[in-house]
Amino acid sequence: MVSVLVASNRGPVSYTLGDDGSLSSRRGGGGLVSGLSAVDSQDGLWVCAALGDGDREAVRRGVTEPGVRMLDIDPEVYADAYNGIANSVLWFLHHHLYDIPREPVFDAAFRRRWESYRAYNRAFAEALAAEAAEGAAVLVQDYHLALVPGMLRELRPDLRIGHFTHTPWVSPEYLRMVPDDIVEELLWGMLGADELGFHTWGWASSFISCCSQRDDATGTAQGVWPSGDPWRGVEWRRYGAGKGRTRVHAYPLGVDGDELRALAHRPQVDDRLARLREEVGGRKTIVRVDRTELSKNILRGLLAYRELLVTHPEWRERVVHLASAYPSRQDLESYRAYTASVVALAEEINEEFGTPGWQPVLVSVEDDFTRSLAAYRLADVALVNPVRDGMNLVAKEIPVVSEEGCALVLSTGAGAYRELARDALTVDPYDVSATAEALHAALTMPPAERAERTERLAAAATALPPQRWFLDQLAALREPSPDSAA
């Protein structure tokens, strides 16, 4: 039995099954991995899903790492829960991505997939309940596991339960599309937590508003605005998922500057940087690094770059757009089509403006972190223009790593907007012309101003590194509720 547990869809380690039947493991990185390293492995456990054949085989053979428990969930149940609900419904809701004339459709097939999502969450809740010591702290991660807090509250009312949402939270108006009983179950699940965390107060406020608009009709919860600094959080009295209060906070995740700079200066990154410098040929660089995720707005970014070359022809042959677009969710047709559109538009720009000695766009659609770090170091301008994003760490990472300092073009849709807006060139994510003009302003920014802005951006980016982000949530979770006996 352990005193600190983390639950997430993807865990810190993955397994690959070789042709000869051997298993090899690969440990991942990121904020959660870094944060959990602050907890004694004797007292901590990470519960995650087996994502592929290698992971499932490892579970069946009893192969594991200390402090990790993988759940071998039925592949069909997992596929329905992960792709059918988490990525095709909840992600689209939170990012306001639906093509409304055609989607969403809440029919019998949706109800079947929701049953799988419920079963998937139940598997996590039961595993956490079985592993947690009396009064343990449980930190549940993201929209994949939105029902776990309520389920776990019923199984183990003694536990201190937190949930962190890494995406935006859907607006009340957009959520009205969803059947009432599904909304009730979703909010019931979230309100089972003692602590709810979001990257920004804006996303936290959206969640509170969704609860507020259902109070009179359903009695799901009642809001309590404590005196003092509202940025410390809001308390929300819950019913149905156990009496008590759910406190809502904002935790704006930052980056570990020392670790990131060390990664960016490894020999393999130096080699890739040398190759990129040769390809760029001494020209200015506009850098973007994204997954080919529909919310990242890569197509409008490319359109803005094309408009820059039209309205400011002086930049032709003087600038190169380095675009890294990691393939994302290619098992979903909408994502495959989007990735193909990104590649096609980059090729159109190269055909329209390219010359024998100059390729305007150098696009990579491979998962190549080494290239991305090299591009970070080379960046004169960073373009981060999502339509809606929980945080967007790329906006924080590039200023930390850029060697000559970079001008950041940042959309108002990024969760990082409020933290970085003072020293960024901010744009409406839908306004292609304004984005083109911001790129021009960034390229012409005096070096001294660019350096000063970069220094302030880097300081803001590293203000709440992953370990502190994790430990702050853990500390808040261990604070007693003002009326825990209510």
Tab-separated table of C-alpha atoms in Angstrom:
chain	number	residue	atom	x	y	z
A	1	MET	CA	0.000	0.000	0.000
A	2	VAL	CA	1.374	3.414	-0.986
A	3	SER	CA	0.746	6.982	0.158
A	4	VAL	CA	1.073	8.883	-3.164
A	5	LEU	CA	-0.500	7.644	-6.418
A	6	VAL	CA	-0.611	9.120	-9.908
A	7	ALA	CA	-3.070	7.889	-12.550
A	8	SER	CA	-2.802	8.681	-16.255
A	9	ASN	CA	-3.578	7.071	-19.583
A	10	ARG	CA	0.100	6.971	-20.613
A	11	GLY	CA	2.678	5.903	-18.069
A	12	PRO	CA	6.384	6.646	-17.594
A	13	VAL	CA	7.553	3.493	-19.376
A	14	SER	CA	6.569	1.589	-22.515
A	15	TYR	CA	7.515	-1.880	-23.759
A	16	THR	CA	8.302	-3.171	-27.242
A	17	LEU	CA	7.906	-6.819	-28.191
A	18	GLY	CA	10.754	-8.061	-30.389
A	19	ASP	CA	10.486	-10.620	-33.189
A	20	ASP	CA	12.241	-13.123	-30.928
A	21	GLY	CA	9.707	-12.566	-28.131
A	22	SER	CA	12.004	-10.386	-26.034
A	23	LEU	CA	10.720	-7.262	-24.297
A	24	SER	CA	12.607	-3.977	-24.257
A	25	SER	CA	11.576	-0.932	-22.240
A	26	ARG	CA	11.810	2.774	-22.908
A	27	ARG	CA	11.302	5.406	-20.247
A	28	GLY	CA	9.509	8.592	-21.233
A	29	GLY	CA	9.961	12.176	-20.108
A	30	GLY	CA	7.790	15.177	-19.463
A	31	GLY	CA	6.396	17.088	-16.532
A	32	LEU	CA	4.709	14.181	-14.775
A	33	VAL	CA	7.789	11.969	-14.916
A	34	SER	CA	9.933	14.801	-13.580
A	35	GLY	CA	7.378	15.692	-10.921
A	36	LEU	CA	6.936	12.166	-9.606
A	37	SER	CA	10.698	11.819	-9.247
A	38	ALA	CA	10.333	14.097	-6.227
A	39	VAL	CA	8.386	11.336	-4.438
A	40	ASP	CA	10.161	8.430	-2.727
A	41	SER	CA	9.698	5.338	-4.924
A	42	GLN	CA	8.870	3.350	-1.795
A	43	ASP	CA	5.813	5.550	-1.196
A	44	GLY	CA	4.715	6.321	-4.782
A	45	LEU	CA	2.877	4.386	-7.482
A	46	TRP	CA	1.991	5.318	-11.066
A	47	VAL	CA	-1.109	3.560	-12.437
A	48	CYS	CA	-1.419	3.675	-16.230
A	49	ALA	CA	-2.873	1.782	-19.182
A	50	ALA	CA	-1.085	-0.805	-21.283
A	51	LEU	CA	-1.120	0.975	-24.633
A	52	GLY	CA	0.160	-1.604	-27.090
A	53	ASP	CA	1.049	-5.244	-27.613
A	54	GLY	CA	4.404	-4.832	-25.877
A	55	ASP	CA	2.815	-3.259	-22.796
A	56	ARG	CA	0.119	-5.939	-22.622
A	57	GLU	CA	2.658	-8.722	-22.953
A	58	ALA	CA	4.709	-7.158	-20.154
A	59	VAL	CA	1.635	-7.179	-17.893
A	60	ARG	CA	0.910	-10.822	-18.734
A	61	ARG	CA	4.515	-11.821	-17.964
A	62	GLY	CA	4.571	-9.811	-14.756
A	63	VAL	CA	7.324	-7.542	-16.101
A	64	THR	CA	7.237	-4.107	-14.528
A	65	GLU	CA	9.310	-1.289	-13.078
A	66	PRO	CA	9.274	-0.307	-9.412
A	67	GLY	CA	6.527	2.186	-8.739
A	68	VAL	CA	4.527	1.438	-11.923
A	69	ARG	CA	1.369	-0.626	-12.391
A	70	MET	CA	-0.009	-1.107	-15.924
A	71	LEU	CA	-3.628	-2.077	-16.477
A	72	ASP	CA	-4.312	-4.583	-19.262
A	73	ILE	CA	-7.706	-3.270	-20.339
A	74	ASP	CA	-9.566	-5.126	-23.085
A	75	PRO	CA	-8.291	-3.656	-26.406
A	76	GLU	CA	-11.814	-3.015	-27.746
A	77	VAL	CA	-12.879	-1.279	-24.543
A	78	TYR	CA	-9.691	0.762	-24.608
A	79	ALA	CA	-10.139	1.750	-28.266
A	80	ASP	CA	-13.723	2.893	-27.659
A	81	ALA	CA	-12.766	4.815	-24.515
A	82	TYR	CA	-9.585	6.397	-25.868
A	83	ASN	CA	-10.394	7.121	-29.510
A	84	GLY	CA	-14.184	6.914	-29.401
A	85	ILE	CA	-14.750	9.189	-26.389
A	86	ALA	CA	-11.583	10.823	-25.013
A	87	ASN	CA	-10.118	11.912	-28.358
A	88	SER	CA	-13.241	12.142	-30.515
A	89	VAL	CA	-15.682	13.682	-28.014
A	90	LEU	CA	-14.038	15.190	-24.928
A	91	TRP	CA	-11.021	16.587	-26.808
A	92	PHE	CA	-13.289	18.111	-29.451
A	93	LEU	CA	-15.540	19.607	-26.768
A	94	HIS	CA	-12.751	21.146	-24.708
A	95	HIS	CA	-11.047	22.602	-27.794
A	96	HIS	CA	-14.313	23.711	-29.495
A	97	LEU	CA	-13.354	21.820	-32.645
A	98	TYR	CA	-16.607	20.340	-33.901
A	99	ASP	CA	-17.766	20.944	-37.469
A	100	ILE	CA	-21.219	21.847	-36.161
A	101	PRO	CA	-23.291	21.168	-39.309
A	102	ARG	CA	-22.030	17.566	-39.225
A	103	GLU	CA	-20.884	16.850	-35.672
A	104	PRO	CA	-21.358	15.796	-32.950
A	105	VAL	CA	-23.838	12.922	-33.249
A	106	PHE	CA	-24.954	11.397	-29.965
A	107	ASP	CA	-26.543	8.128	-31.052
A	108	ALA	CA	-26.583	4.475	-29.979
A	109	ALA	CA	-22.962	4.012	-31.091
A	110	PHE	CA	-21.931	6.930	-28.895
A	111	ARG	CA	-23.771	5.390	-25.929
A	112	ARG	CA	-21.920	2.112	-26.466
A	113	ARG	CA	-18.583	3.923	-26.526
A	114	TRP	CA	-19.524	5.870	-23.408
A	115	GLU	CA	-20.096	2.550	-21.635
A	116	SER	CA	-16.518	1.646	-22.555
A	117	TYR	CA	-15.268	4.998	-21.276
A	118	ARG	CA	-17.092	4.327	-18.014
A	119	ALA	CA	-15.580	0.820	-17.786
A	120	TYR	CA	-12.103	2.186	-18.529
A	121	ASN	CA	-12.424	4.749	-15.739
A	122	ARG	CA	-13.827	2.090	-13.405
A	123	ALA	CA	-10.730	-0.080	-13.972
A	124	PHE	CA	-8.507	2.792	-12.855
A	125	ALA	CA	-10.671	3.609	-9.837
A	126	GLU	CA	-10.619	-0.006	-8.656
A	127	ALA	CA	-6.847	-0.307	-9.111
A	128	LEU	CA	-6.230	2.909	-7.190
A	129	ALA	CA	-8.593	1.843	-4.418
A	130	ALA	CA	-6.748	-1.471	-4.074
A	131	GLU	CA	-3.255	0.065	-3.946
A	132	ALA	CA	-3.787	3.178	-1.809
A	133	ALA	CA	-2.926	3.285	1.870
A	134	GLU	CA	-5.371	4.814	4.334
A	135	GLY	CA	-5.674	8.553	3.636
A	136	ALA	CA	-3.334	8.390	0.624
A	137	ALA	CA	-3.063	11.220	-1.906
A	138	VAL	CA	-4.194	10.340	-5.434
A	139	LEU	CA	-3.494	12.668	-8.376
A	140	VAL	CA	-5.560	11.761	-11.456
A	141	GLN	CA	-4.532	13.194	-14.817
A	142	ASP	CA	-6.570	14.625	-17.647
A	143	TYR	CA	-9.786	14.179	-19.591
A	144	HIS	CA	-9.188	10.475	-20.224
A	145	LEU	CA	-9.971	9.847	-16.547
A	146	ALA	CA	-12.636	12.447	-15.775
A	147	LEU	CA	-14.938	9.929	-14.057
A	148	VAL	CA	-12.279	8.410	-11.794
A	149	PRO	CA	-12.550	10.909	-8.892
A	150	GLY	CA	-16.278	10.277	-8.391
A	151	MET	CA	-15.890	6.515	-8.704
A	152	LEU	CA	-12.902	6.460	-6.360
A	153	ARG	CA	-14.717	8.654	-3.835
A	154	GLU	CA	-17.441	6.003	-3.575
A	155	LEU	CA	-14.914	3.183	-3.217
A	156	ARG	CA	-12.506	4.924	-0.819
A	157	PRO	CA	-13.973	8.015	0.891
A	158	ASP	CA	-10.857	8.203	3.098
A	159	LEU	CA	-8.573	9.202	0.219
A	160	ARG	CA	-7.462	12.699	-0.743
A	161	ILE	CA	-8.212	12.915	-4.471
A	162	GLY	CA	-6.939	15.455	-6.977
A	163	HIS	CA	-7.557	15.784	-10.708
A	164	PHE	CA	-5.596	17.922	-13.165
A	165	THR	CA	-6.913	18.810	-16.641
A	166	HIS	CA	-4.105	19.483	-19.130
A	167	THR	CA	-6.482	20.788	-21.837
A	168	PRO	CA	-8.826	23.767	-21.810
A	169	TRP	CA	-12.241	23.186	-20.267
A	170	VAL	CA	-15.301	23.432	-22.495
A	171	SER	CA	-17.486	26.544	-22.242
A	172	PRO	CA	-21.020	26.125	-20.830
A	173	GLU	CA	-22.532	27.123	-24.183
A	174	TYR	CA	-20.597	24.469	-26.086
A	175	LEU	CA	-21.305	21.832	-23.455
A	176	ARG	CA	-25.066	22.260	-24.009
A	177	MET	CA	-24.733	20.092	-27.119
A	178	VAL	CA	-24.101	17.060	-24.918
A	179	PRO	CA	-27.001	14.996	-23.503
A	180	ASP	CA	-27.887	16.075	-19.963
A	181	ASP	CA	-27.219	12.717	-18.343
A	182	ILE	CA	-23.712	12.588	-19.826
A	183	VAL	CA	-22.964	16.116	-18.604
A	184	GLU	CA	-24.212	15.185	-15.143
A	185	GLU	CA	-21.977	12.118	-15.065
A	186	LEU	CA	-18.972	14.103	-16.287
A	187	LEU	CA	-19.376	16.827	-13.659
A	188	TRP	CA	-20.187	14.250	-10.975
A	189	GLY	CA	-16.929	12.474	-11.798
A	190	MET	CA	-14.856	15.655	-11.590
A	191	LEU	CA	-16.531	16.855	-8.384
A	192	GLY	CA	-15.526	13.632	-6.656
A	193	ALA	CA	-12.090	15.246	-6.263
A	194	ASP	CA	-10.964	17.297	-3.281
A	195	GLU	CA	-8.805	19.410	-5.588
A	196	LEU	CA	-9.255	20.242	-9.264
A	197	GLY	CA	-6.351	21.812	-11.133
A	198	PHE	CA	-6.225	23.621	-14.481
A	199	HIS	CA	-3.388	25.361	-16.296
A	200	THR	CA	-5.103	28.770	-16.214
A	201	TRP	CA	-7.768	30.517	-14.258
A	202	GLY	CA	-9.714	30.948	-17.512
A	203	TRP	CA	-10.084	27.184	-17.933
A	204	ALA	CA	-10.913	26.789	-14.232
A	205	SER	CA	-13.600	29.468	-14.581
A	206	SER	CA	-15.126	27.607	-17.520
A	207	PHE	CA	-15.493	24.509	-15.350
A	208	ILE	CA	-17.065	26.528	-12.531
A	209	SER	CA	-19.479	28.122	-14.992
A	210	CYS	CA	-20.529	24.693	-16.275
A	211	CYS	CA	-21.357	23.695	-12.710
A	212	SER	CA	-23.066	27.013	-11.916
A	213	GLN	CA	-25.476	26.783	-14.813
A	214	ARG	CA	-26.701	23.381	-13.611
A	215	ASP	CA	-27.174	24.147	-9.904
A	216	ASP	CA	-30.802	25.255	-9.913
A	217	ALA	CA	-31.996	22.404	-12.098
A	218	THR	CA	-29.987	19.528	-10.665
A	219	GLY	CA	-28.483	20.407	-7.298
A	220	THR	CA	-25.183	18.954	-8.466
A	221	ALA	CA	-23.076	21.475	-6.587
A	222	GLN	CA	-23.088	24.847	-4.899
A	223	GLY	CA	-20.291	27.349	-5.332
A	224	VAL	CA	-18.510	28.991	-2.424
A	225	TRP	CA	-16.264	31.975	-3.145
A	226	PRO	CA	-13.864	32.282	-0.199
A	227	SER	CA	-12.635	35.633	1.022
A	228	GLY	CA	-9.112	36.704	0.160
A	229	ASP	CA	-7.203	36.286	-3.084
A	230	PRO	CA	-9.457	34.602	-5.704
A	231	TRP	CA	-6.360	33.258	-7.479
A	232	ARG	CA	-5.883	30.865	-4.570
A	233	GLY	CA	-8.924	29.016	-5.808
A	234	VAL	CA	-12.629	28.505	-5.512
A	235	GLU	CA	-14.304	25.959	-3.293
A	236	TRP	CA	-17.206	23.997	-4.682
A	237	ARG	CA	-19.593	22.096	-2.408
A	238	ARG	CA	-20.332	18.696	-3.917
A	239	TYR	CA	-23.247	16.360	-3.641
A	240	GLY	CA	-23.741	12.849	-4.968
A	241	ALA	CA	-20.054	11.952	-5.113
A	242	GLY	CA	-19.622	12.283	-1.353
A	243	LYS	CA	-20.135	15.287	0.874
A	244	GLY	CA	-17.432	17.895	1.251
A	245	ARG	CA	-15.922	20.534	-0.972
A	246	THR	CA	-13.982	20.495	-4.192
A	247	ARG	CA	-11.411	23.267	-4.400
A	248	VAL	CA	-10.526	24.615	-7.836
A	249	HIS	CA	-7.054	26.041	-8.529
A	250	ALA	CA	-4.858	27.175	-11.422
A	251	TYR	CA	-1.347	25.710	-11.759
A	252	PRO	CA	0.445	27.117	-14.851
A	253	LEU	CA	3.038	24.455	-15.669
A	254	GLY	CA	6.472	25.728	-16.691
A	255	VAL	CA	9.689	24.117	-17.895
A	256	ASP	CA	12.881	23.014	-16.174
A	257	GLY	CA	15.334	25.409	-17.778
A	258	ASP	CA	18.517	23.595	-16.755
A	259	GLU	CA	17.254	20.221	-17.963
A	260	LEU	CA	15.970	21.651	-21.252
A	261	ARG	CA	19.226	23.471	-22.007
A	262	ALA	CA	21.198	20.315	-21.221
A	263	LEU	CA	19.029	18.303	-23.632
A	264	ALA	CA	19.421	20.969	-26.303
A	265	HIS	CA	23.227	20.876	-26.145
A	266	ARG	CA	23.785	17.141	-26.496
A	267	PRO	CA	26.173	16.096	-29.311
A	268	GLN	CA	23.375	14.724	-31.501
A	269	VAL	CA	21.568	18.075	-31.298
A	270	ASP	CA	24.789	19.895	-32.185
A	271	ASP	CA	25.087	17.680	-35.271
A	272	ARG	CA	21.492	18.332	-36.314
A	273	LEU	CA	21.918	22.065	-35.720
A	274	ALA	CA	24.913	22.104	-38.060
A	275	ARG	CA	22.818	20.446	-40.778
A	276	LEU	CA	19.947	22.875	-40.252
A	277	ARG	CA	22.293	25.854	-40.464
A	278	GLU	CA	23.517	24.527	-43.800
A	279	GLU	CA	19.936	24.132	-45.068
A	280	VAL	CA	18.925	27.588	-43.851
A	281	GLY	CA	21.992	29.192	-45.402
A	282	GLY	CA	22.400	32.085	-42.963
A	283	ARG	CA	18.835	33.330	-43.399
A	284	LYS	CA	16.410	34.403	-40.668
A	285	THR	CA	14.290	31.600	-39.236
A	286	ILE	CA	10.663	31.344	-38.176
A	287	VAL	CA	10.253	28.202	-36.065
A	288	ARG	CA	7.170	26.275	-35.036
A	289	VAL	CA	6.994	22.865	-33.345
A	290	ASP	CA	3.622	21.155	-32.931
A	291	ARG	CA	1.823	17.886	-33.162
A	292	THR	CA	-0.478	17.803	-36.204
A	293	GLU	CA	-3.323	18.433	-33.825
A	294	LEU	CA	-6.409	20.210	-35.149
A	295	SER	CA	-6.269	22.875	-32.425
A	296	LYS	CA	-2.654	23.865	-33.170
A	297	ASN	CA	-3.671	25.979	-36.179
A	298	ILE	CA	-0.745	24.967	-38.362
A	299	LEU	CA	-2.580	25.669	-41.615
A	300	ARG	CA	-3.355	29.288	-40.720
A	301	GLY	CA	0.249	29.690	-39.634
A	302	LEU	CA	1.419	28.574	-43.070
A	303	LEU	CA	-1.121	30.868	-44.715
A	304	ALA	CA	0.235	33.770	-42.656
A	305	TYR	CA	3.768	32.952	-43.765
A	306	ARG	CA	2.619	32.893	-47.405
A	307	GLU	CA	0.916	36.272	-46.914
A	308	LEU	CA	4.141	37.632	-45.395
A	309	LEU	CA	5.986	36.697	-48.588
A	310	VAL	CA	3.259	38.387	-50.666
A	311	THR	CA	2.858	41.636	-48.702
A	312	HIS	CA	6.522	41.956	-47.733
A	313	PRO	CA	8.408	40.604	-50.760
A	314	GLU	CA	11.656	41.899	-49.272
A	315	TRP	CA	11.690	38.723	-47.149
A	316	ARG	CA	11.825	36.412	-50.132
A	317	GLU	CA	15.096	34.468	-50.094
A	318	ARG	CA	15.902	36.061	-46.705
A	319	VAL	CA	13.811	33.870	-44.376
A	320	VAL	CA	13.078	30.170	-43.904
A	321	HIS	CA	10.132	28.699	-42.036
A	322	LEU	CA	11.244	25.635	-40.029
A	323	ALA	CA	8.060	23.715	-39.241
A	324	SER	CA	8.054	20.517	-37.192
A	325	ALA	CA	4.639	18.836	-37.280
A	326	TYR	CA	4.689	15.569	-35.349
A	327	PRO	CA	2.075	13.073	-36.574
A	328	SER	CA	-0.741	12.828	-34.048
A	329	ARG	CA	-3.635	10.355	-33.747
A	330	GLN	CA	-3.186	9.037	-37.262
A	331	ASP	CA	-5.711	6.287	-36.561
A	332	LEU	CA	-8.402	8.998	-36.805
A	333	GLU	CA	-9.272	10.027	-40.377
A	334	SER	CA	-9.681	13.726	-39.533
A	335	TYR	CA	-6.105	13.830	-38.242
A	336	ARG	CA	-4.686	11.994	-41.255
A	337	ALA	CA	-6.446	14.469	-43.537
A	338	TYR	CA	-5.126	17.420	-41.527
A	339	THR	CA	-1.550	16.144	-41.671
A	340	ALA	CA	-1.862	15.693	-45.443
A	341	SER	CA	-3.186	19.257	-45.752
A	342	VAL	CA	-0.207	20.643	-43.825
A	343	VAL	CA	2.243	18.877	-46.148
A	344	ALA	CA	0.311	19.938	-49.261
A	345	LEU	CA	0.196	23.612	-48.255
A	346	ALA	CA	3.930	23.658	-47.465
A	347	GLU	CA	4.613	22.200	-50.913
A	348	GLU	CA	2.372	24.842	-52.542
A	349	ILE	CA	4.313	27.645	-50.842
A	350	ASN	CA	7.625	26.147	-51.949
A	351	GLU	CA	6.379	25.810	-55.527
A	352	GLU	CA	5.000	29.363	-55.573
A	353	PHE	CA	7.977	31.193	-54.079
A	354	GLY	CA	10.959	28.833	-54.090
A	355	THR	CA	14.069	29.461	-56.151
A	356	PRO	CA	16.982	27.154	-57.044
A	357	GLY	CA	18.868	28.336	-53.949
A	358	TRP	CA	15.978	28.849	-51.506
A	359	GLN	CA	13.233	26.606	-50.117
A	360	PRO	CA	10.818	28.841	-48.167
A	361	VAL	CA	9.408	26.067	-45.914
A	362	LEU	CA	11.363	23.175	-44.435
A	363	VAL	CA	8.642	20.972	-42.975
A	364	SER	CA	9.152	17.756	-41.020
A	365	VAL	CA	6.254	15.434	-40.216
A	366	GLU	CA	8.377	13.016	-38.200
A	367	ASP	CA	8.498	12.666	-34.424
A	368	ASP	CA	12.018	14.087	-34.211
A	369	PHE	CA	12.722	15.816	-30.891
A	370	THR	CA	16.405	16.244	-31.787
A	371	ARG	CA	15.481	18.336	-34.844
A	372	SER	CA	13.031	20.362	-32.759
A	373	LEU	CA	15.676	21.204	-30.153
A	374	ALA	CA	18.097	22.214	-32.909
A	375	ALA	CA	15.402	24.444	-34.402
A	376	TYR	CA	14.768	25.973	-30.962
A	377	ARG	CA	18.424	27.004	-30.769
A	378	LEU	CA	18.306	28.485	-34.275
A	379	ALA	CA	15.017	30.388	-33.854
A	380	ASP	CA	14.867	34.103	-34.618
A	381	VAL	CA	11.069	34.026	-34.429
A	382	ALA	CA	8.823	31.503	-32.690
A	383	LEU	CA	5.292	31.087	-34.074
A	384	VAL	CA	2.778	29.655	-31.592
A	385	ASN	CA	-0.782	30.305	-32.788
A	386	PRO	CA	-3.203	27.649	-31.455
A	387	VAL	CA	-6.901	28.334	-31.639
A	388	ARG	CA	-7.343	26.881	-28.131
A	389	ASP	CA	-4.680	25.217	-25.997
A	390	GLY	CA	-4.443	24.161	-22.361
A	391	MET	CA	-0.960	25.678	-21.927
A	392	ASN	CA	1.448	25.148	-24.878
A	393	LEU	CA	4.919	24.516	-23.506
A	394	VAL	CA	6.578	25.213	-26.881
A	395	ALA	CA	5.902	28.918	-26.279
A	396	LYS	CA	7.936	28.573	-23.086
A	397	GLU	CA	10.634	26.234	-24.353
A	398	ILE	CA	11.884	28.188	-27.391
A	399	PRO	CA	12.800	31.392	-25.479
A	400	VAL	CA	14.724	29.278	-22.946
A	401	VAL	CA	16.832	27.576	-25.648
A	402	SER	CA	17.125	30.125	-28.485
A	403	GLU	CA	20.802	31.104	-28.819
A	404	GLU	CA	20.415	34.622	-30.215
A	405	GLY	CA	17.074	35.358	-28.552
A	406	CYS	CA	13.764	35.035	-30.345
A	407	ALA	CA	10.677	37.143	-30.880
A	408	LEU	CA	7.555	35.209	-29.871
A	409	VAL	CA	4.390	35.510	-31.970
A	410	LEU	CA	1.699	34.124	-29.673
A	411	SER	CA	-2.030	33.721	-30.139
A	412	THR	CA	-4.618	34.663	-27.548
A	413	GLY	CA	-5.847	31.060	-27.685
A	414	ALA	CA	-2.765	29.644	-25.932
A	415	GLY	CA	-3.032	28.909	-22.235
A	416	ALA	CA	0.404	30.529	-21.879
A	417	TYR	CA	-0.988	33.817	-23.255
A	418	ARG	CA	-1.614	35.553	-19.928
A	419	GLU	CA	1.831	34.671	-18.589
A	420	LEU	CA	3.765	35.654	-21.722
A	421	ALA	CA	1.629	38.328	-23.422
A	422	ARG	CA	3.639	41.275	-22.105
A	423	ASP	CA	6.769	40.251	-24.000
A	424	ALA	CA	5.187	38.500	-26.991
A	425	LEU	CA	3.631	39.817	-30.191
A	426	THR	CA	0.055	38.658	-29.687
A	427	VAL	CA	-2.446	37.806	-32.406
A	428	ASP	CA	-5.977	36.559	-32.914
A	429	PRO	CA	-5.468	32.930	-34.040
A	430	TYR	CA	-8.004	33.316	-36.857
A	431	ASP	CA	-6.561	36.548	-38.277
A	432	VAL	CA	-4.095	35.452	-40.941
A	433	SER	CA	-3.274	38.999	-42.064
A	434	ALA	CA	-2.535	40.200	-38.521
A	435	THR	CA	-0.343	37.142	-37.977
A	436	ALA	CA	1.590	37.941	-41.175
A	437	GLU	CA	2.178	41.482	-39.939
A	438	ALA	CA	3.266	40.175	-36.526
A	439	LEU	CA	5.802	37.925	-38.262
A	440	HIS	CA	7.139	40.960	-40.128
A	441	ALA	CA	7.384	42.943	-36.872
A	442	ALA	CA	9.162	40.006	-35.216
A	443	LEU	CA	11.675	39.680	-38.045
A	444	THR	CA	12.477	43.410	-37.923
A	445	MET	CA	12.657	43.699	-34.117
A	446	PRO	CA	15.938	45.332	-32.989
A	447	PRO	CA	18.375	42.784	-31.493
A	448	ALA	CA	18.546	44.544	-28.107
A	449	GLU	CA	14.770	44.547	-27.705
A	450	ARG	CA	14.564	40.935	-28.808
A	451	ALA	CA	17.193	39.917	-26.251
A	452	GLU	CA	15.419	41.775	-23.426
A	453	ARG	CA	12.071	40.229	-24.282
A	454	THR	CA	13.604	36.767	-24.521
A	455	GLU	CA	15.176	37.100	-21.083
A	456	ARG	CA	11.829	38.018	-19.521
A	457	LEU	CA	10.008	35.263	-21.434
A	458	ALA	CA	12.520	32.679	-20.220
A	459	ALA	CA	12.125	33.844	-16.621
A	460	ALA	CA	8.345	33.505	-16.830
A	461	ALA	CA	8.663	30.120	-18.556
A	462	THR	CA	10.767	28.633	-15.753
A	463	ALA	CA	8.840	30.129	-12.828
A	464	LEU	CA	6.901	26.919	-12.057
A	465	PRO	CA	8.996	23.939	-13.223
A	466	PRO	CA	7.446	20.442	-13.293
A	467	GLN	CA	8.617	19.254	-9.878
A	468	ARG	CA	7.303	22.333	-8.135
A	469	TRP	CA	4.080	22.177	-10.194
A	470	PHE	CA	3.555	18.599	-8.977
A	471	LEU	CA	4.567	19.220	-5.367
A	472	ASP	CA	2.379	22.333	-5.085
A	473	GLN	CA	-0.623	20.235	-6.069
A	474	LEU	CA	0.363	17.502	-3.642
A	475	ALA	CA	0.712	20.041	-0.824
A	476	ALA	CA	-2.680	21.565	-1.599
A	477	LEU	CA	-4.248	18.116	-1.686
A	478	ARG	CA	-2.930	17.339	1.780
A	479	GLU	CA	-4.417	20.505	3.260
A	480	PRO	CA	-7.584	19.685	5.197
A	481	SER	CA	-10.830	20.987	3.741
A	482	PRO	CA	-12.375	23.786	5.853
A	483	ASP	CA	-15.516	21.713	6.329
A	484	SER	CA	-14.282	18.199	5.615
A	485	ALA	CA	-16.817	16.848	8.037
A	486	ALA	CA	-19.723	18.607	6.313
